Each structure stands twice: as structure tokens, then as C-alpha cells.
């Protein structure tokens, strides 16, 4: 099947019901997307499918055919002179020194990025609701709240 | 700043001499690579602090200098300073903190620092890399500084020779020296960079005769600063490689058959129809082991069901039976603390209480994972392990090869909390790789990690105290029973238990340090047929919960404010001063002396644990009988704080994980097997349930004396229990807490 990931087209030999997470990680080697539960509970495996956050561990690869997949590796942009420019969410997670082990953080950042796309100026309560289904065992929750709020600010500054 | 004898501080005086400061010099053209080994005071201290290593390896500290380096620097001609760190990054910020320590004494510009994981390739002893027990900074602070300072002086004397000026005139300015003008204070352009010195060097480097003077606190540039973590850029872009991410050309995926009950072993194993299942490359069966290698993880797991297996033995124990096993018998036990005479002073009013902590899963978000490459009798294992040594030895034993032929590459760890001590997955991958003749990656599923990972040992603590007519405490008796940590025969040293009569790690934090005149602690060893071992905080978690909640109960019985009560009985000497400082700091930050907001109450707890003193206040409510913690304040004194923001992050994380245990987690067993298999049946605290947390970091020393990753956890249930009591008058003594 053909999958489009971070604007690149991959031809992959995968069974239609192979879960997208493992096609991305194991077959294609994009290991930035993480596995935590395989059951749609923890959010570590969150990617974007046509811009919407999605749990790739419970999504068959065939469901992504013909759609645009974005993973954490595709969140940053390249500037004209080839420099990596971090997405506001990535910048904010570093600025607030949010990650500890960071195993959950690809999923946290992908969730946050999709959320802010739809809600660029969220309230704290909206951030709480949007981020509440992503587990962080290291306990970075207070910083995740701050990081998402900061990411919204950075995006506004960039847009202004 | 000059190196005068007058200035020599006390750390320099107890520093390493040349005899013990064995440098391994080398590297390619235009590079200075230095590994250093040391013995003497620093090593003894490391040995003392790292009691786990001592127990696990049986090595007596300080008897002979080790042959392996404990730190490795390399300075390239382009002025990049590579630093190989002998501890593993699992989110605690250790690579950053140790780089700060090294960069400060070596006087390097921060932007030139490149931090790498040290491994056996550079001669590091895997035992040193064991990352556990919040000991990394305290063990390595002094030796890293000594080596960095010595390296700086080597560069200085070489620069002096190259420039033909007196070494005293060279002033470090950040990865370079400048020459001070003769008879004046001006620094002369241009600077000579470390890279230039290294590139122009001819012949042998000379190692210093004695350890140079080390910086004083006022001279620190990096120590004590909230420097950004060195690993985060790679982590937020998805580039960082963890054990579960390890890859190599041609690798396949392995899965291993697991028993239906704890302790069951394979009586008989046949390949069944597994070999003809789609995608299966090999079925590997050997004594007590059956596994499959396939093209994908899903296919490997699917084929397990087609194996023909018969299991025997094991346990069918129930949760009720486990709780009956972990209980305090009427007599017996090992006396582990005796101050004064509890019996003779046990009259008066008696207060007593019993506390229970259940089993818990580590639930670290990255399950166990390892990649094995086998080439003849040489093996390479890339894995998330806290202990490359244990991984190496278990792989060597599994394949029957020499441990020296097993190379362990430690990857980033996606959370561990004690779970990744290298006991299982590396050997599984190695057996499958050898059997299948291809490199094999084994990544446990969440279900496997939850069901088959060892657990936090359940514990029960009973305390009683005697109060005189004035509310003064005359005696305290503490008795505890715990399932095993170090005495777990699969991971630890059962022989030690026979000698000591205790599990020293489960007993950690059980002594009563408050200055009650008569104190006694008795330990009961109560193993269970469910694997239990290291879990963040070890014994300190249940023991702090019990002792500190009991302190609150005593304060109530004595009709004294819990803060005043602790201050009244603070430990003797300097430790008591540290208690007072953290208690006052947290009381002030939280407004302890004032009233809590409407519908809320506060609870307090404090502890000394492995060098660190900390105190916690939580503010909780119980609307609709739902316990909710809204705010927390924690004052923490680990001696010297290397990175205040990193310290705060560790403390915040400990409080969240502690609160998750306090309010949610209970791992249970039915018919000899885990009742929960995934997070749906074993929920963890979520973001909406997390309080805001303020951390007050206190420096009480000119060196770090304690860790940060563990001491705080056990304070959480104690402070929450106390807050709920203040709010409702109900005492919660069994975790996880619920109000009926
Ligand atoms: S791995 Fe997909 S939600 Fe946990
Ligand atoms: S940072 Fe470790 S699980 Fe979130």
C-alpha cells in the first residue's frame, strides 16, 4: 500500500489490518512515534491524519491510505537555508523544560499541535480537557499545561 | 583567580593524588581524550552511598583502584568538548547535571559541550553505569570535578609552554585561556582555545602531581544554574533513540511465551503449528523457554498461541492470601533500631495505628525492550537498562558465553522507576537472535510488562506510642512487614537476608529519627510468590507514609499543631537543623499558619531519606467524598542543588507519581496471576487530577549530599491522609485512599 507520511510517499508491504503505529515505527523506521499501551488509552502513539490527532496503535494502516500522515518527525519545518525550525509546540516544550523521560511527549506534542490548530487561544480549562487523555508517568502534568499555553503564545507571536 | 596554596579549599586537600589519578591519555590526531580513574576518599564515599551496588556485586569499596574510567573527556581541535557520562538518562536530567559539574571545573563554554552516553566501548565498567537510588550526582560530583580541574591544568601548562609564558598568567575564559599582561590585570588578545592547544601539542601530556584547587561556590558558572536539558532537542523532534527504538539492518521481531501463573515453568514445549504461521522465521525452544521470531511483532505474538506448551507448578494465590502473608506476626522479627527502653517507658496513653501499601506496577511508559545481535560468541545488546552489568551478566548466562564478549549499549530510557534493572528482556532477545540466526528485537507489550514485570512489594506497618499526661511522647514502637526487594531470589542476594535478617532495601526509611527518648523498630521478612522488587523510593515509600501519618496522629493526640509537633521532636544535631529549615520553608510558602480556603484543608509531612531532607504540604478537598489535591508545596534540601529547575522537575514528578499511588493504584492478583493487564484496569493519575506544585530548593552545603528522584514520594500519601483527616476527621491508612 501507499502511505504519505510527512509529505513523503512510501510504498509499504503491509497487511491492511496491521496497525499504523507498527508500520510507521517498525516497517518504516520512524521511531519518534511511541508505543505505550496499544489500546488507545495512553496517547503515546498520537499522530495526525489529515491534520486530526489520532491514536495510531488502534488504527489499521489501510485507514490511512490516501491521507496525509504527520508524525513527530514532520512537526518541525525546514527554513529556506535548510535549518530546522521547531514547531511552536516543540519550542514551548523545550522552553518550559517539560519532558522528563519524554516517551509520552511525541504524543503529547502531536495532541497539543492538533488542538491548537483548531483552538489557537485556548483557556486553561480547554487545555486541561484537550490534554487529559494523554498519560505521563513521569508526572510532567503541571508543565504540560504551561507548555501548551506557551505554545499558543508563541504561535500568536509568530502569526502577528 | 590564582592557584595559591592559601586559596586551596578543603575539597582540594582531600583530593586525589597522582598515584590514584591514573589518566588514560589518547585519542586521534588533534584530540585529547582523557579517561580518569580514582580511588581513595571519593571511591569510598561512592561505595558507601551506592549500597545497592555493594550488596549486589559484593565488591568492597576502596580496597583497590578500579581499572576503568568513571568519566571521559575528549577535546577536539575545533574546540568541541565531548563528555562521556557514565550514568543513563531516563528523564531525571542526569546528563545535564553531570555536564554542568564537569564544564564548570574544566572552564568550558557551554555551547561547545557535547554530551554522550558512556558505555563499555570507552572502557566504562558497566557496574558504574548502574543508575539507581538517586545516587548519581552525589557519587560523581567530587571525582568529576577533580578530573576536570586536572585536565584544565594540563591544558594550562601546555598553553604556557606553547606561548612561552608563565602558567600563572593564563586565565581561563571559557574553552580558552587569555594571557594576563605582566604586572597588570588586562587580558591580552587573542585567546588561545583549548582546541588550538590540543592541535598544536607535540609529545606526551603531563599529568598533574596533585589535584588542583577546585572552585568555590562563588566561582561556579554552571553549578547551581537552571541550565536547559541537553537531551531535549533530540527528544522533542523524535530523534532520540530508546531501547524500544533500536534498529539494525535485517532485524526481526521476537515474542516469548509467558506462564499462566506466577512461578509456573514449562513442563513440555513443542513447536505445534507455530512454524507454519504467516511470517514466522524461527521457533526457538530450549530448557524452560519458548519463543518465536517473525517478520512483525504482531505475527510473532500470534504464533505464540500456536505453540504446543504445557506448564507446571506455580501459584494460584489470591489477593486475600497475599494480604494474609504480608502481615505482622505476634512475635519474632529482626530488631533494627533500639534507642532507650521502649518496654519500660510504654505506659501512659497509647496511640496505635496500622498502615497498608499494596502492590503497584511501575507502569513506566516505555515497556522493556532490547535488540540483540549475535555474532559467533560475541553479543551486542542495545537496550533501555538501568544496569548494563546485570544485562550483560544475564545475557552471558543465557547464551553460555563469556561476559567479556557481551557488549551492552545503553539507550535512552523511557521511564524506569526501578523497573529496568536488566533482568529479563536482554536475555530473551539474545536467545531468540542466536536461535534464529538474525538480529532480534524484543519489545514487551503493555500487557506483558504489567502482568510479568516485578511489582512494588506490598507492605504493612504498625506503630504504637505512649504519651504522658502532658502530651509528651515517651516511647514509639514501629513494626513492619514487607515482601522482598533485594531478597527476591531472581534479582538479589538472598544470602544477605540470612545474614542481616532483613531486606535492607525494604527496611529503608523505617528507622525513627525524631528525637523521642525511646524508640524501637522491628522488621519482618514476608515473601510472597509474586515477583516483587525495586520500585521508586524502595522501602522509603511505605515507611515514610506510615511514620509521617503516625506523626500526624500523635500530634492530634497531643493536641499540638503537626508543624509544632515535628519541630518539638526534630532529630538531634545538624539533621534537626535541616528538618527545621525545610519545615519552616514549606510552612511559609504554603501559608500553613493561616486558614486553608473554604472547603479545603492542608496536610504536612517531612522526611530524611538518603541524604536529602524534604517537607511537603498539600491542600485537599473532599467534595462529594472525592479526594482532590489542588496544590502542593515542597521544600527540598539535597545539600547543594546542581540545577534548580531540574530539581523542581524531579520533585514535581515524584509528587504526581506519589499521588497516583495515593489515590488510584492497586495491583492485585487472582488465581496466581495479575488481575489487570492494561491501563484500563489499572488507571493512573491524569493531568486534570494533578495539583499545581511549588518547589523550594534549599542549599545547605557546598556539595550535593542526597538525591532528588525518590525521597519525596512517600510524603504524598502521608500529607494527603493528614489533610483528609483535618477536613473530615477520618483517618485513611490503606492506599489507595477512598472515602466510603
Ligand atoms: S500506544 Fe496508542 S494510545 Fe497508548
Ligand atoms: S515524560 Fe516520561 S512518561 Fe511523560
GROMACS .gro file of N, CA and C in nm, chain B residues 6 45 115 134 136 207 219 250 451 488 545 596 631 707 709 728:
model
   48
  166UNK      N    1   4.707   2.921   4.968
  166UNK     CA    2   4.617   2.988   5.060
  166UNK      C    3   4.470   2.966   5.022
  205UNK      N    4   3.342   0.699   4.933
  205UNK     CA    5   3.214   0.764   4.950
  205UNK      C    6   3.112   0.708   4.852
  275UNK      N    7   2.733   1.609   2.496
  275UNK     CA    8   2.722   1.504   2.597
  275UNK      C    9   2.688   1.371   2.530
  294UNK      N   10   1.884   0.735   4.317
  294UNK     CA   11   1.911   0.878   4.330
  294UNK      C   12   2.054   0.906   4.377
  296UNK      N   13   2.340   0.923   4.161
  296UNK     CA   14   2.436   0.957   4.056
  296UNK      C   15   2.515   1.083   4.086
  367UNK      N   16   5.063   1.462   3.338
  367UNK     CA   17   4.952   1.469   3.431
  367UNK      C   18   4.996   1.540   3.559
  379UNK      N   19   3.255   3.092   4.265
  379UNK     CA   20   3.318   3.090   4.132
  379UNK      C   21   3.241   3.006   4.031
  410UNK      N   22   1.815  -0.578   0.877
  410UNK     CA   23   1.782  -0.721   0.879
  410UNK      C   24   1.723  -0.773   1.009
  611UNK      N   25   0.173  -0.756   3.356
  611UNK     CA   26   0.147  -0.886   3.418
  611UNK      C   27   0.274  -0.952   3.471
  648UNK      N   28   1.454  -1.091   4.672
  648UNK     CA   29   1.394  -1.163   4.561
  648UNK      C   30   1.503  -1.248   4.496
  705UNK      N   31   0.529   0.692   5.450
  705UNK     CA   32   0.383   0.705   5.461
  705UNK      C   33   0.339   0.671   5.604
  756UNK      N   34  -0.685   2.744   5.563
  756UNK     CA   35  -0.697   2.699   5.424
  756UNK      C   36  -0.823   2.759   5.364
  791UNK      N   37  -0.327   2.179   4.550
  791UNK     CA   38  -0.197   2.247   4.549
  791UNK      C   39  -0.099   2.168   4.635
  867UNK      N   40   1.996   1.260   4.688
  867UNK     CA   41   1.932   1.258   4.557
  867UNK      C   42   1.796   1.326   4.561
  869UNK      N   43   1.524   1.208   4.320
  869UNK     CA   44   1.421   1.133   4.248
  869UNK      C   45   1.331   1.050   4.337
  888UNK      N   46  -1.212   1.600   5.738
  888UNK     CA   47  -1.329   1.514   5.764
  888UNK      C   48  -1.324   1.444   5.900
   0.00000   0.00000   0.00000
